[in-house]
Coordinates of C-alpha atoms in Angstrom, one line a residue:
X181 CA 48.6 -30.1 -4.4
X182 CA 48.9 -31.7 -7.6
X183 CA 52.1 -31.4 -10.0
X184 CA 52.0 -32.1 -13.6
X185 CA 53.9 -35.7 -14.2
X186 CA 56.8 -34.8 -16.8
X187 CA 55.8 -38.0 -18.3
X188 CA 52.1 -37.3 -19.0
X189 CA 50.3 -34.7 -21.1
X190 CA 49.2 -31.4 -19.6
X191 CA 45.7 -32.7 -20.2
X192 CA 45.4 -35.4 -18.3
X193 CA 47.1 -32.9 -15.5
X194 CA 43.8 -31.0 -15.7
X195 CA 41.6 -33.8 -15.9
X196 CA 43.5 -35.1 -12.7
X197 CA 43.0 -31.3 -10.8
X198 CA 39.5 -31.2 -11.9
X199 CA 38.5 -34.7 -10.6
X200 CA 40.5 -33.6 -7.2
X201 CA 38.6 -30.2 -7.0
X202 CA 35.2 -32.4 -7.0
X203 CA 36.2 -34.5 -4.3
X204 CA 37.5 -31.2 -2.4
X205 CA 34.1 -29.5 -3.2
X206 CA 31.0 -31.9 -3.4
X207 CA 28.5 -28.8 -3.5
X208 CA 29.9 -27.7 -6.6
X209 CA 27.8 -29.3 -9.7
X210 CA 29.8 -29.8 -12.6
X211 CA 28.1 -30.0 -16.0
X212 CA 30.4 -30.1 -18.4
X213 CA 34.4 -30.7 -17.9
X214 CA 36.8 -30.7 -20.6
X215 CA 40.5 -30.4 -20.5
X216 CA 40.0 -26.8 -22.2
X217 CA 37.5 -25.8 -20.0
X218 CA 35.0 -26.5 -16.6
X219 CA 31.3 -25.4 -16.5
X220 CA 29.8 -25.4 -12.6
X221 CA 27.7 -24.2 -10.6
X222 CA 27.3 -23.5 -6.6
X223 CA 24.2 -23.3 -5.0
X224 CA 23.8 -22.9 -0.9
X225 CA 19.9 -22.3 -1.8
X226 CA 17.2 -22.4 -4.5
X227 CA 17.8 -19.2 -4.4
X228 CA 21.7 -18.4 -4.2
X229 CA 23.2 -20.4 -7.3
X230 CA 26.0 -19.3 -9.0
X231 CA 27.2 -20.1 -12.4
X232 CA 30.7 -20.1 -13.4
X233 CA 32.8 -20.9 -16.1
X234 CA 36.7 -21.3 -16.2
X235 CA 38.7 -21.4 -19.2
X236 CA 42.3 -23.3 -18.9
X237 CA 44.7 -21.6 -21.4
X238 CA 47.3 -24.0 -23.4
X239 CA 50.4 -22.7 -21.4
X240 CA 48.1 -22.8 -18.0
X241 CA 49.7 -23.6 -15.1
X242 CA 52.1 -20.8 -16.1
X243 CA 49.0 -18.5 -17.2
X244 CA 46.3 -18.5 -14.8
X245 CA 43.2 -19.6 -15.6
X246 CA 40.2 -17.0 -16.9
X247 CA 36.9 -17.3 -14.8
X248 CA 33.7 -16.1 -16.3
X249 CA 30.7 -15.7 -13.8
X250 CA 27.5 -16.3 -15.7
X251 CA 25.1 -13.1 -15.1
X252 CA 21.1 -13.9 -14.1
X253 CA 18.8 -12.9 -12.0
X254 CA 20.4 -13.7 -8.9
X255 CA 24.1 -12.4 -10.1
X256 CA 23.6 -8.5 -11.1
X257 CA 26.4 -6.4 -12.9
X258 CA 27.8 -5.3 -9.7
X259 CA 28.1 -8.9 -8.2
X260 CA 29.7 -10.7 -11.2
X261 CA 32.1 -7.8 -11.8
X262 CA 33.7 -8.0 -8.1
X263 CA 33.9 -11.7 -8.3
X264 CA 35.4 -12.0 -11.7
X265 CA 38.0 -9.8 -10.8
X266 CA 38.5 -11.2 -7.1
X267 CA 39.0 -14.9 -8.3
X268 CA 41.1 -13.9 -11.3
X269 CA 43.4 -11.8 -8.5
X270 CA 43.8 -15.2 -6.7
X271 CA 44.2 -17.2 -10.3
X272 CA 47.3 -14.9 -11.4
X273 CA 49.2 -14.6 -7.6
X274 CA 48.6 -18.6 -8.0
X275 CA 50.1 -18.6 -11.3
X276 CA 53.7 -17.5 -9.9
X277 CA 54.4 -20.4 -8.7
X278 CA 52.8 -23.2 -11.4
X279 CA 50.9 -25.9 -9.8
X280 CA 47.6 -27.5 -10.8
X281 CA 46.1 -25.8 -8.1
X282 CA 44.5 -22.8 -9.1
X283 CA 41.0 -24.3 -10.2
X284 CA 41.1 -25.4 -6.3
X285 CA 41.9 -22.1 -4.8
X286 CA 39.3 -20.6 -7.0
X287 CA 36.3 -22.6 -6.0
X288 CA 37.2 -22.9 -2.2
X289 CA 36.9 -18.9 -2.6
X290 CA 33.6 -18.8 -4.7
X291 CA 32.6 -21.2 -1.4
X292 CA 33.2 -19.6 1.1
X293 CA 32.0 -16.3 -0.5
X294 CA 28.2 -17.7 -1.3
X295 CA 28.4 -19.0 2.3
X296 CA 29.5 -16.3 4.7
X297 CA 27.4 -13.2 2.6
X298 CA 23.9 -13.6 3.2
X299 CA 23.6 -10.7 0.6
X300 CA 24.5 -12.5 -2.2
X301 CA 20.9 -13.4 -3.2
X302 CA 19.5 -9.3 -2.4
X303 CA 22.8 -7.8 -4.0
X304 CA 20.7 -5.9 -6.3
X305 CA 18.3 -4.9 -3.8
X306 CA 20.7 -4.0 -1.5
X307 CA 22.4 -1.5 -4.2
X308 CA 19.2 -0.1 -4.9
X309 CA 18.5 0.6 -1.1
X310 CA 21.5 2.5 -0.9
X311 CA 21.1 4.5 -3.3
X312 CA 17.1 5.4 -2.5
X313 CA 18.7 5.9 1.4
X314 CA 20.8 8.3 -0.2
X315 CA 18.4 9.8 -2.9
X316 CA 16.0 10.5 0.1
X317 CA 18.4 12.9 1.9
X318 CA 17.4 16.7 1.0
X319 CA 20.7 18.8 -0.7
X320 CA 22.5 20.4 2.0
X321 CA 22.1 24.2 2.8
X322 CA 23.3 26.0 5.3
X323 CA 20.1 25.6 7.5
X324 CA 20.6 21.7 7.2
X325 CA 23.7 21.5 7.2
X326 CA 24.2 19.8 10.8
X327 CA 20.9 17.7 10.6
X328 CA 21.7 13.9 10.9
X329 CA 21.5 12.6 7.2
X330 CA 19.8 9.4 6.3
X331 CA 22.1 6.2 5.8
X332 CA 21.9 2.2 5.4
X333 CA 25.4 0.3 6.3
X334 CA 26.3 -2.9 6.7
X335 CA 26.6 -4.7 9.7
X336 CA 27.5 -8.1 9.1
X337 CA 27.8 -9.8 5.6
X338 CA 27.7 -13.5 7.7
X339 CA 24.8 -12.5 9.5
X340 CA 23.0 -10.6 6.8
X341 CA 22.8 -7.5 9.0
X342 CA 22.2 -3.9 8.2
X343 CA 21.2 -1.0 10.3
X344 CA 18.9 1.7 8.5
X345 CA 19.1 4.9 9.6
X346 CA 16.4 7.6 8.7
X347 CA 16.3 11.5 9.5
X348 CA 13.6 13.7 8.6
X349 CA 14.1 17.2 10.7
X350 CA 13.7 16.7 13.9
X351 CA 12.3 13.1 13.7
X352 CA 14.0 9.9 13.7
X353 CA 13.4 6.0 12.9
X354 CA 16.2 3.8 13.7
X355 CA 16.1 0.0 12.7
X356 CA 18.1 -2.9 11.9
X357 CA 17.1 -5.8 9.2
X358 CA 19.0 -9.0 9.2
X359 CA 18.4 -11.6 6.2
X360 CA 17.2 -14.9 6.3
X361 CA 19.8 -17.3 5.0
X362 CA 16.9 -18.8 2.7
X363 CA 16.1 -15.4 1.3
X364 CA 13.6 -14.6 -0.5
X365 CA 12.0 -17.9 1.4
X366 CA 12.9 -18.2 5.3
X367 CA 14.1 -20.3 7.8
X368 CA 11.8 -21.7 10.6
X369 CA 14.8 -21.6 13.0
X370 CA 15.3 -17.5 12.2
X371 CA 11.7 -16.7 13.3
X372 CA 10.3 -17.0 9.6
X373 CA 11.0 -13.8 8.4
X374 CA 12.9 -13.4 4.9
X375 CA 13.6 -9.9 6.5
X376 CA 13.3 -9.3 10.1
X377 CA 13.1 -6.1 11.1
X378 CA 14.0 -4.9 14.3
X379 CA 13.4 -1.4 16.0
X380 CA 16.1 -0.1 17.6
X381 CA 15.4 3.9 18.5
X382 CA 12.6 6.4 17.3
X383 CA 10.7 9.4 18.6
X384 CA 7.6 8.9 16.5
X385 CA 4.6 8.8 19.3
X386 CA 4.3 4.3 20.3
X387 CA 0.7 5.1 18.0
X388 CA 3.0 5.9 15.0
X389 CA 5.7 3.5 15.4
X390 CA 3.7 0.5 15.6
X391 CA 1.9 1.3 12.6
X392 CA 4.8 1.2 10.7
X393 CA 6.8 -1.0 12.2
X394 CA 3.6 -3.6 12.3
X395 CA 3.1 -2.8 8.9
X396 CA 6.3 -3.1 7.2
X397 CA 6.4 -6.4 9.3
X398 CA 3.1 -7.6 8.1
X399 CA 4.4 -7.0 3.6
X400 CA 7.5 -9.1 4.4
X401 CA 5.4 -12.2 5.5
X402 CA 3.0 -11.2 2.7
X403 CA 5.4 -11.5 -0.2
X404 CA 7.1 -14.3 1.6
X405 CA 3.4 -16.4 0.7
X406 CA 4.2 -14.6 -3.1
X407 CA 1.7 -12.3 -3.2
X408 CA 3.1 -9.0 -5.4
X409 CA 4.4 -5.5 -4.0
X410 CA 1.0 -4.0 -4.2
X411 CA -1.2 -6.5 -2.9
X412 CA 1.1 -7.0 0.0
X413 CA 0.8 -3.7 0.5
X414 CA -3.2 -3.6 0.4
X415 CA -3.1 -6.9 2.6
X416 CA -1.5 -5.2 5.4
X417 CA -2.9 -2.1 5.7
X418 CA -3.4 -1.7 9.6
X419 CA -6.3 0.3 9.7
X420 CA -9.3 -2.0 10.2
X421 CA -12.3 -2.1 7.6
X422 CA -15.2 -0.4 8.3
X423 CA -18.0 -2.6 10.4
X424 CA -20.4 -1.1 7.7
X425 CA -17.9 -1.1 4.5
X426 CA -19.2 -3.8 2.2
X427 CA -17.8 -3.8 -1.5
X428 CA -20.5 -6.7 -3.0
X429 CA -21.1 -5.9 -6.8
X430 CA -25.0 -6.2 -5.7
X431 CA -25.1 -3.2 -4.0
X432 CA -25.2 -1.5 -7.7
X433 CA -27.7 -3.3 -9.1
X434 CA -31.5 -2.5 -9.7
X435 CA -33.7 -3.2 -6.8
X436 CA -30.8 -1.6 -4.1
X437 CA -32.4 -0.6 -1.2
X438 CA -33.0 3.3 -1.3
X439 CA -30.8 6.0 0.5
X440 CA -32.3 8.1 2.9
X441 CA -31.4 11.9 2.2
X442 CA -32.8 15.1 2.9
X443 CA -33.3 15.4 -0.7
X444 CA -35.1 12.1 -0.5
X445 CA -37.1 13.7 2.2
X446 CA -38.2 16.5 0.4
X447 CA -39.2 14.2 -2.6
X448 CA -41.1 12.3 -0.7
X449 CA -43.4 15.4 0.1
X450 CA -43.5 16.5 -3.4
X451 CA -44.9 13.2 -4.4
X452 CA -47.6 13.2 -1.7
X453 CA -48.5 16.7 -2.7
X454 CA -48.5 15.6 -6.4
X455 CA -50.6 12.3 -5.3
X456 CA -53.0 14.7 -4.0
X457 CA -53.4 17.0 -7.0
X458 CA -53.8 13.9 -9.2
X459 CA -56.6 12.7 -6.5
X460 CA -58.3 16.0 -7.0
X461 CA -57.9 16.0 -10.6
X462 CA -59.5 12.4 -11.2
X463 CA -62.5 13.2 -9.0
X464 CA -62.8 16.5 -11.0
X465 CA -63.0 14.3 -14.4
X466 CA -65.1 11.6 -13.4
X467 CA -67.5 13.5 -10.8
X468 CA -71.4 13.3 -11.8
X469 CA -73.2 15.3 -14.4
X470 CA -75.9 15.4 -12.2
X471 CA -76.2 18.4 -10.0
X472 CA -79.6 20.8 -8.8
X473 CA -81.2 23.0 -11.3
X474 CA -83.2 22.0 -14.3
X475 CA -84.2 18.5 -14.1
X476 CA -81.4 17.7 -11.9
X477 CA -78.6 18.8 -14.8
X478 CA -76.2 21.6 -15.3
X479 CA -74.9 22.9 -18.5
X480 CA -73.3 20.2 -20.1
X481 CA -71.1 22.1 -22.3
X482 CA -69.2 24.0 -19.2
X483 CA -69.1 20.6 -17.5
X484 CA -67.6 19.0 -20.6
X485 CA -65.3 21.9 -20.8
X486 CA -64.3 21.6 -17.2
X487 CA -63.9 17.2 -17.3
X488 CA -61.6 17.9 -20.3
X489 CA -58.9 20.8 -18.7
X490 CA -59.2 18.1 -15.6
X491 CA -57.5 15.3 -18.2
X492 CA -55.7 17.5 -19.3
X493 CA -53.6 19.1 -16.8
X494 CA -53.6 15.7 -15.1
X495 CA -51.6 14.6 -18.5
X496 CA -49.3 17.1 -17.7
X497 CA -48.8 16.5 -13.8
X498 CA -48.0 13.1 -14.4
X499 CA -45.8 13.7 -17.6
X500 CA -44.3 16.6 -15.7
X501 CA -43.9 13.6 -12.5
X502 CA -42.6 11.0 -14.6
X503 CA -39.5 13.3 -16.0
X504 CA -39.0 15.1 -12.7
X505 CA -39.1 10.8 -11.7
X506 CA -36.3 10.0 -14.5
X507 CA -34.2 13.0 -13.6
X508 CA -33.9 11.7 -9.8
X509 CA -33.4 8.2 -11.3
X510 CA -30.3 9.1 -13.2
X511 CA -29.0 11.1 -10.9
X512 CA -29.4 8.2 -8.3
X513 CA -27.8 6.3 -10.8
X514 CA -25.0 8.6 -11.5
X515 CA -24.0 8.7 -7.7
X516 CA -23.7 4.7 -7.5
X517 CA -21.5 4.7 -10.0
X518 CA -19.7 7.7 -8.8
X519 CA -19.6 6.0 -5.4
X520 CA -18.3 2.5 -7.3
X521 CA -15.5 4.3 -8.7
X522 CA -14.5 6.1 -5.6
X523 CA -14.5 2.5 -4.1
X524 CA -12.9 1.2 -6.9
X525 CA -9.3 1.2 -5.3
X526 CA -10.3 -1.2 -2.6
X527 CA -11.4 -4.0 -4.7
X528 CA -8.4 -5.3 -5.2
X529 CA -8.0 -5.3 -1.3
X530 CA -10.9 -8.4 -1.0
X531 CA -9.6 -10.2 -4.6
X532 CA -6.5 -11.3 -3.3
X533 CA -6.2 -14.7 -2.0
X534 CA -6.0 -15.0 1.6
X535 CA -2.7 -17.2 1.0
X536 CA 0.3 -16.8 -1.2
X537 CA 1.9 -19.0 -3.9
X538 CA 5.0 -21.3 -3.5
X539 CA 7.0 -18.8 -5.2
X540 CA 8.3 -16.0 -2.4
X541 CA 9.1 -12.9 -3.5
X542 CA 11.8 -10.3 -2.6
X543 CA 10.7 -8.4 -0.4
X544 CA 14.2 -6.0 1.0
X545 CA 13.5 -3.2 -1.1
X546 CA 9.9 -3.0 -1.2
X547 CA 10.5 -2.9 2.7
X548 CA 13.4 -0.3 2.5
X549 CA 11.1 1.3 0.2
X550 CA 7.8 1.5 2.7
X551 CA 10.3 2.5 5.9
X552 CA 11.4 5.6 3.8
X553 CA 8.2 6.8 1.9
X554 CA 6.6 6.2 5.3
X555 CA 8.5 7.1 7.7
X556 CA 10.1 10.4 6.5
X557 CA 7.0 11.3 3.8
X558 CA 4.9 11.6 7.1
X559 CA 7.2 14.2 8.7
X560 CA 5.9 16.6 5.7
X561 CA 2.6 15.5 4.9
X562 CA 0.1 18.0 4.4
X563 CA -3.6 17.0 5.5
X564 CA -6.2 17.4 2.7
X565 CA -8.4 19.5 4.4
X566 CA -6.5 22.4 6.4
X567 CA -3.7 22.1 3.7
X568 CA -1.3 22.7 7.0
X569 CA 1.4 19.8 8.3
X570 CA 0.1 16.5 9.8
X571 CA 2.8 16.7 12.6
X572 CA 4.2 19.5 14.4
X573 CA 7.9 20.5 14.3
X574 CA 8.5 19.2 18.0
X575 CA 8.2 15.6 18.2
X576 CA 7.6 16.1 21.9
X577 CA 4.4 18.2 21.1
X578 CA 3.1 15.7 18.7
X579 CA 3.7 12.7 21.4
X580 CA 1.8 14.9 23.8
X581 CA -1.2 14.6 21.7
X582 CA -1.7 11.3 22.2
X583 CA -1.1 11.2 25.6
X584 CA -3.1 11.8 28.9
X585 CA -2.9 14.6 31.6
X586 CA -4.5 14.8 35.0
X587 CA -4.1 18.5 35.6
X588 CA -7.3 20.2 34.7
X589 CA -5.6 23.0 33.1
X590 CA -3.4 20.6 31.3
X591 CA -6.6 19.0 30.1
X592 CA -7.7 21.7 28.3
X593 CA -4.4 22.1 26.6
X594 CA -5.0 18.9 25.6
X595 CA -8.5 18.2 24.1
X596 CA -7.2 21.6 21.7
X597 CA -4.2 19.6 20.7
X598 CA -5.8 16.4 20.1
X599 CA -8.0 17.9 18.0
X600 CA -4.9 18.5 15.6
X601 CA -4.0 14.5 16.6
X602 CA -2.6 12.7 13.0
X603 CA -5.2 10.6 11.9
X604 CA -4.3 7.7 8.8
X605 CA -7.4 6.7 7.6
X606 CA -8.3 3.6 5.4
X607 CA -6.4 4.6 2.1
X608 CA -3.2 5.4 3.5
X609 CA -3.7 9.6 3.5
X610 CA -2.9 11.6 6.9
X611 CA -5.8 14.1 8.5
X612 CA -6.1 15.6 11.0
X613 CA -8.5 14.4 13.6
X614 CA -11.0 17.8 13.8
X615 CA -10.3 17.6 9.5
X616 CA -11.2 14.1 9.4
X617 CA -14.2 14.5 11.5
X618 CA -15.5 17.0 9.3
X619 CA -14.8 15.0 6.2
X620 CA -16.4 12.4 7.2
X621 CA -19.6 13.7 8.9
X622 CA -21.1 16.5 7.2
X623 CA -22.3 16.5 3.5
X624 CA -21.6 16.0 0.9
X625 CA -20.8 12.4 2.1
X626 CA -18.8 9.6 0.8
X627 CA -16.3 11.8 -1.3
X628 CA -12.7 10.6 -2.2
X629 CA -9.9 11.4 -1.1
X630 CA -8.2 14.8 -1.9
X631 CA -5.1 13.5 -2.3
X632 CA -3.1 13.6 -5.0
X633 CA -3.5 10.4 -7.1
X634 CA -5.4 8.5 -4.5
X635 CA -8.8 8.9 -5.1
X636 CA -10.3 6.6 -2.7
X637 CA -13.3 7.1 -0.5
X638 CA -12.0 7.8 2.8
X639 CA -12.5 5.4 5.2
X640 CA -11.8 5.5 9.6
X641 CA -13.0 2.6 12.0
X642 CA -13.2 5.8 14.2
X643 CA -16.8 6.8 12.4
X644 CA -19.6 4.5 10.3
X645 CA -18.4 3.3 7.0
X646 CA -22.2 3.1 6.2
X647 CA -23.0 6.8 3.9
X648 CA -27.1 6.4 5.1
X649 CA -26.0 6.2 9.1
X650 CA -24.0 9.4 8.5
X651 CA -26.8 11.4 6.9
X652 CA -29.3 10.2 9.6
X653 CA -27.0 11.1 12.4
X654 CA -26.3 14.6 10.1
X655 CA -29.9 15.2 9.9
X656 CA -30.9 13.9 13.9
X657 CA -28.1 16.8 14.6
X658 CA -29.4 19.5 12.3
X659 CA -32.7 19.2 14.3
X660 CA -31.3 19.3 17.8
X661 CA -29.8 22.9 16.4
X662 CA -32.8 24.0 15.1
X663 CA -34.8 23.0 18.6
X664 CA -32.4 24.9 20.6
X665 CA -32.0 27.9 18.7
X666 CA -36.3 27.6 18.6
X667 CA -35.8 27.5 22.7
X668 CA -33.7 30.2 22.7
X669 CA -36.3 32.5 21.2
X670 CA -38.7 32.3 23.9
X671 CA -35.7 32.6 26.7

């Protein structure tokens, strides 16, 4: 401690506690120091720096001092609020007994406090996640009353610990998330992860929970390399591409292979018929004037007559050909573009860089964020087909689809309930599996997705990504009907 010498000035007393409080403190960067007042900051990381500046009053000791904590990005309301008030509590209890101490109390607090709460750089977040935890819970009623309602506490400020909590009926997902010291960045020696999640208890089917989990793990490490919310999000979708699914701009342009339809089928026969009729027609025009009777010669005004309607009507066949020709065209057209905007939402997926930037990103509340939209959103989703729920009510019925009996009457049981197995498909959307089979494979193919504001084509690594495999395999089916119901008329 350092008393004020009754022979000096109380300025050179400040001075004096200021240049002890460095010595005390090396971490703390001062840039500026005047008797008046101190400007400083702390920082434990790039990302953890704290600005502060105190104000030494002209009757200070006896008045504590006033500290101001700068507000930024890293510091939000909430943050600068408690500390102001906590170091100014421990300012004024040190003013009752005046000693040029306070300025040293103050900053051993500030210390200690960025040290031991790994929160300080997610504060924000951490609010925010709260309150969506909270948000997410349905208002009680008297039916819901004694379900288990969502929640996110903290476990440990040193260790940068919380346990997440979510409820959604009768299902459950129960994690913990403990923050790297180096947040947003990480730590090699923490297992690289800014946020490392860590299930603890759910009874989503193992299918479901790795999805998630694997998924949610998969967007940390993503924004970690700096790639944005949404990309991350593209970037680690778990559902695999497609073998077929190519998105190359070429595929639009002139000269693109043709599709093979039933409708291109059928025009195929109407051109050979039409090929024919113009055949016919151009041997009608230019057949021979010559022909038995007198001298060898018909009436040359009924062949004249009969050459010219042949021109004519093979004007017409091939006007009539070259429109019909145009129509298909466009509409070809039309459903390349159609099918360029329904893949539209994928591009994005193969622009982003395969690495990140050096700048990481936070990434707590995006994951907070995914765990509760996912997680709980899938307990009601509706598939787009049926319009009925995705998952049963009994998690134990659901976890029975995906499993495996060897009782033959179970069996049965079993292929009906894993025909109603959840399916998540390329975009993100839930069917289910007899839905998505008949999505996918019978026409009209390639749509979007029904979904409310996704709009993608739907995608599964289940079935071909390629549209012209699915309408030969559609068609190769169609005839295998039509051969046995043929056989059937002659049993």
């Amino acid at each position: 401690t350092i008393t004020m010498n009754h022979g000096g000035s109380p300025s050179s007393s400040v001075l004096e506690e200021i240049a002890e409080a460095k010595k005390l403190f090396p971490s703390v960067r001062v840039l500026t120091a005047t008797p008046s007042f101190l400007i400083a900051t702390y920082e434990r990381t790039p990302y953890t720096r704290i600005k502060t500046t105190v104000t030494f009053p002209d009757n200070y000791p006896s008045h504590p001092l006033i500290v101001n904590i700068d507000q930024d990005a890293v510091v939000p309301p909430g943050l600068k609020k408690k500390l102001e008030k906590e170091l100014n509590k421990l300012a004024t209890e040190k003013s009752e007994h005046p000693q040029y101490d306070q300025l040293r109390t103050v900053w051993g607090r500030l210390v200690s406090f960025v040290d031991n709460n790994l929160f300080v750089p997610c504060w924000k977040e951490l609010k925010k996640c709260v309150d969506l935890v909270q948000n997410s819970n349905a208002a009680p009623t008297k039916a819901t009353t004694k379900r288990k309602q969502s929640t996110l506490s903290i476990v440990s400020e040193s260790k940068g610990k919380i346990k997440l909590c979510l409820y959604k009926e009768a299902y459950s997902y129960i994690c913990s998330i403990t923050i790297d010291p180096a947040y947003p960045d990480f730590s090699p020696a923490t297992g690289g992860k800014a946020c490392l999640l860590e299930l603890q208890s759910t009874n989503f089917p193992k299918t479901i929970e790795t999805m998630l989990t694997s998924q949610a793990q998969e967007i940390v490490r993503r924004m970690q390399e700096g790639l944005t919310a949404e990309r991350a999000l593209l970037m680690s979708n778990p559902i695999k591409v497609p073998k077929n699914f190519h998105l190359d701009t070429e595929d639009f342009k002139e000269g693109k292979q043709a599709r093979l339809t039933n409708q291109t089928i059928q025009n195929i026969k109407h051109d050979t018929e039409a090929l024919k009729r113009v055949s016919d027609l151009r041997k009608s025009e230019a057949s021979s004037v010559r022909a038995p009777g007198d001298n060898g010669y018909v009436n040359a005004k009924a062949l004249a007559k009969e050459r010219k309607d042949a021109r004519r009507n093979l004007q017409k066949l091939t006007e009539a050909e070259l429109t019909a020709d145009l129509k298909e065209e466009e509409r070809e057209r039309e459903w390349q573009l159609e099918e360029k905007k329904r893949l539209a939402g994928y591009y994005d997926l193969y622009n982003v860089p395969t690495g990140g930037t050096i700048n990481p990103q936070p990434s707590l509340f995006v994951l907070v964020t995914f765990l509760v939209e996912k997680a709980k959103g899938l307990v009601s989703q509706i598939c787009p087909c049926c319009k009925e729920r995705v998952l049963p009510v009994n998690p134990d019925e659901l976890k029975s689809m995906y499993g495996s009996s060897s009782n033959s009457a179970d069996k049965e049981k079993s292929k009906l309930r894993k025909k109603m197995k959840p399916m998540r498909t390329y975009c993100g959307c839930w069917y289910h599996k007899s839905c998505l089979n008949t999505f996918i494979t019978e026409p009209p193919f390639g749509l979007e997705c029904p979904t409310e504001n996704c709009g993608r084509r739907v995608f599964h690594p289940d079935w071909p990504g390629d549209i012209r495999l699915l309408e030969r395999e559609w068609a190769a089916k169609q005839a295998r009907m039509r051969e046995i119901e043929d056989a059937m008329l002659f049993l």
